[in-house]
Coordinates of C-alpha atoms in Angstrom, one line a residue:
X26 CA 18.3 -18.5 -8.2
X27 CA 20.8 -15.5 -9.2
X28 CA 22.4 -13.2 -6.6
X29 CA 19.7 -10.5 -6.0
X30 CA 16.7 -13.5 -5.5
X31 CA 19.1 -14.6 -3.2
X32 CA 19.6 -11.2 -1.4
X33 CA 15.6 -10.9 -1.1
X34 CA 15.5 -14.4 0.0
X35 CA 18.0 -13.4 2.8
X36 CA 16.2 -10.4 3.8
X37 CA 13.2 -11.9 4.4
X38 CA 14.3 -15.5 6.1
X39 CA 16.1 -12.4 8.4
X40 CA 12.8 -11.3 9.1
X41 CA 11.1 -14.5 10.0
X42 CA 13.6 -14.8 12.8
X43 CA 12.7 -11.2 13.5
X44 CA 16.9 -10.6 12.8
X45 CA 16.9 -7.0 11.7
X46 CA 20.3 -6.9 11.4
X47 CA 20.3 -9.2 9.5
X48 CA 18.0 -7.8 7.6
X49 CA 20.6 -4.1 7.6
X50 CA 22.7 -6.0 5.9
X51 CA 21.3 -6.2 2.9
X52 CA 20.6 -2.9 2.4
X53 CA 23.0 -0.5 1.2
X54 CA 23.8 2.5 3.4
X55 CA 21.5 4.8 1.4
X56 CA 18.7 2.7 1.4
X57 CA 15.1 4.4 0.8
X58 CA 12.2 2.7 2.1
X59 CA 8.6 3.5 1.6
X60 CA 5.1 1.7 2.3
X61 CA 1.8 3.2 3.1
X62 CA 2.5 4.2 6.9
X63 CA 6.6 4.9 6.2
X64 CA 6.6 6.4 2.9
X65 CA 10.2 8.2 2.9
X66 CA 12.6 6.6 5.1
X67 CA 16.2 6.9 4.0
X68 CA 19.1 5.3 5.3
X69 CA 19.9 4.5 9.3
X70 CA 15.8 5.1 9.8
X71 CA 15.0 2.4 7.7
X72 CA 17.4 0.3 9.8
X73 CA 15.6 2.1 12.8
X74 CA 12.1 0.8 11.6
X75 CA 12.7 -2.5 11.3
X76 CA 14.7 -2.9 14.8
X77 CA 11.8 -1.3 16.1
X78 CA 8.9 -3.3 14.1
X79 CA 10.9 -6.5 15.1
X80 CA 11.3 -5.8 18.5
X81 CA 7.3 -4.8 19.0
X82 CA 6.8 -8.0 17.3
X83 CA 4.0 -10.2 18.5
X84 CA 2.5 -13.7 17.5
X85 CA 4.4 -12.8 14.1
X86 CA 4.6 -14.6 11.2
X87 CA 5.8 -14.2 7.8
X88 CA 5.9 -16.1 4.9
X89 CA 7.5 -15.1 1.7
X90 CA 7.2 -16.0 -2.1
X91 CA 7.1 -15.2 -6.2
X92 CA 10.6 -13.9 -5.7
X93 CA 11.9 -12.3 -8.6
X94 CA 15.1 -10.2 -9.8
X95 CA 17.2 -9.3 -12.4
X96 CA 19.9 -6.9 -12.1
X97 CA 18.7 -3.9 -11.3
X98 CA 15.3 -4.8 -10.2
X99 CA 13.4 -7.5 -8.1
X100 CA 9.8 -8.1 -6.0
X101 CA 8.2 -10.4 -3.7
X102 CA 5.0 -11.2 -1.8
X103 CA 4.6 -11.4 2.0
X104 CA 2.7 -11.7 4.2
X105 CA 2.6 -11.1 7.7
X106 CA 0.6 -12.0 10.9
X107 CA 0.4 -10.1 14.1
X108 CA -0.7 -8.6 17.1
X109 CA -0.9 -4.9 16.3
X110 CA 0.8 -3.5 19.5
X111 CA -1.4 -0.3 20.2
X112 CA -4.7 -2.1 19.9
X113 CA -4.1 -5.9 20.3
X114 CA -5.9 -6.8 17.3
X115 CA -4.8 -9.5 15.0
X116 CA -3.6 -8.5 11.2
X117 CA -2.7 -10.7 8.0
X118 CA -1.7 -8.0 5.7
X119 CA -0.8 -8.9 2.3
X120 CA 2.5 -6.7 0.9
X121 CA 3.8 -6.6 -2.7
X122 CA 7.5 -5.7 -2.3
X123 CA 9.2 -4.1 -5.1
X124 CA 13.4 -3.2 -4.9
X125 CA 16.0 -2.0 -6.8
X126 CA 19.7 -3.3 -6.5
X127 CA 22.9 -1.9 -6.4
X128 CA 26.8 -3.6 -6.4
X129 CA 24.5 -6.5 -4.3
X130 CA 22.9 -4.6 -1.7
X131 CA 19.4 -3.2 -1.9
X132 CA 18.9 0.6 -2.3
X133 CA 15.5 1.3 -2.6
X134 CA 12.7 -1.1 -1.1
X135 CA 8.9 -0.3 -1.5
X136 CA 6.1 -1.9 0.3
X137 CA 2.8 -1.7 -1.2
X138 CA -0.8 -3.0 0.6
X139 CA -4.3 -1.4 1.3
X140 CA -4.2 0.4 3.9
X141 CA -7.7 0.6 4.1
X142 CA -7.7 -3.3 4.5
X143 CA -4.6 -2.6 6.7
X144 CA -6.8 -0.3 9.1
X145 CA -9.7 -2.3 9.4
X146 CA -7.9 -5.1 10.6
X147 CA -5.2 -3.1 12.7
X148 CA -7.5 -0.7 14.4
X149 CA -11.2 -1.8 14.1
X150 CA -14.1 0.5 13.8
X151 CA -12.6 3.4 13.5
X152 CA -10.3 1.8 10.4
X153 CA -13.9 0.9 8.8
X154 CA -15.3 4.3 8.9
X155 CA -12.3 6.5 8.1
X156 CA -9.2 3.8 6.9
X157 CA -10.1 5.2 3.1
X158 CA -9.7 8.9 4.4
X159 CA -6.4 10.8 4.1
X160 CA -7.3 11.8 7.8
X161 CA -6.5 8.5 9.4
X162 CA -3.8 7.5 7.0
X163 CA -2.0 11.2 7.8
X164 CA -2.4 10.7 11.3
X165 CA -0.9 7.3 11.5
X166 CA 1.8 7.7 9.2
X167 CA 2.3 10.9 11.8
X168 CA 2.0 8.4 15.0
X169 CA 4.7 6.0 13.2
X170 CA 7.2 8.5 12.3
X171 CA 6.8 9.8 16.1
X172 CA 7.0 6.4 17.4
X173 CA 10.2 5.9 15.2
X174 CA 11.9 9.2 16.5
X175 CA 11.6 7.4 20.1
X176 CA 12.5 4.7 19.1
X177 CA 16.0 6.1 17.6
X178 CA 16.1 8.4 20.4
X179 CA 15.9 5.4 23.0
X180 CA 18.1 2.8 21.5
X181 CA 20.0 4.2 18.3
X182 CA 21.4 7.6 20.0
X183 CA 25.2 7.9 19.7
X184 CA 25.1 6.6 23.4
X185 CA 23.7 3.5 23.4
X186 CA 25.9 2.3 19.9

């Protein structure tokens, strides 16, 4: 296993234990994150997300594999169990995780799944009828980033560091 499987492998045993600082620290400071809800996230927000994704956390579980990296480049597949928190339903959603490295940090990490197959799962009916639809997809991606500005606001503000 060379340096950067090792640095994914880190991030994501980090995330198992729902550590997402530990997870931080294998970013670099101008990280830039993107899946289908968060798709432009750059540096302490991407930070943000995960504190706030880990902390929201329940019945998770992850499980990790097909790591692979070179220099420059890596990916992985997860997957991850869990109570979505705004409806209580149970999700298994299946990511592809692609990233690209830099002096052994991470600096740019993308997330890909259906998020039809997300939606469905996460937020029942209404994800059958409209999860294809740029609608829903705009309007959760909009309810994320909101729920991320409050989340920064309540426990990444200047005062609370």
């Amino acid at each position: 296993m060379n340096s950067n499987e090792r640095l994914i492998h880190e991030f994501y045993s980090s995330f198992q234990s729902l550590d997402w600082q530990g997870m931080q620290q294998c970013y670099a400071s101008n990280i830039h994150f993107s899946d289908p809800v968060f798709n432009d996230l750059k540096g302490d927000d991407v930070s943000a997300m995960w504190h706030m994704l880990c902390n929201r956390a329940k019945d998770f579980e992850l499980k990790f594999s097909d790591i692979q990296a070179d220099e420059k480049h890596g990916s992985a597949r997860w997957e991850a169990t869990y109570t979505f928190s705004q409806t209580g339903r149970k999700v298994n959603n299946v990511i592809f995780a692609e990233f690209q490295f830099d002096n052994g940090k991470i600096i740019r990490h993308s997330d890909h799944f259906s998020f039809w197959k997300w939606s469905k799962m996460a937020l029942g009916p209404i994800g059958i009828l409209l999860g294809w639809s740029g609608f829903l997809k705009n309007k959760v991606q909009q309810q994320g980033l909101n729920g991320l500005k409050l989340f920064i606001l309540r426990h990444h503000s200047k005062k609370n560091l």
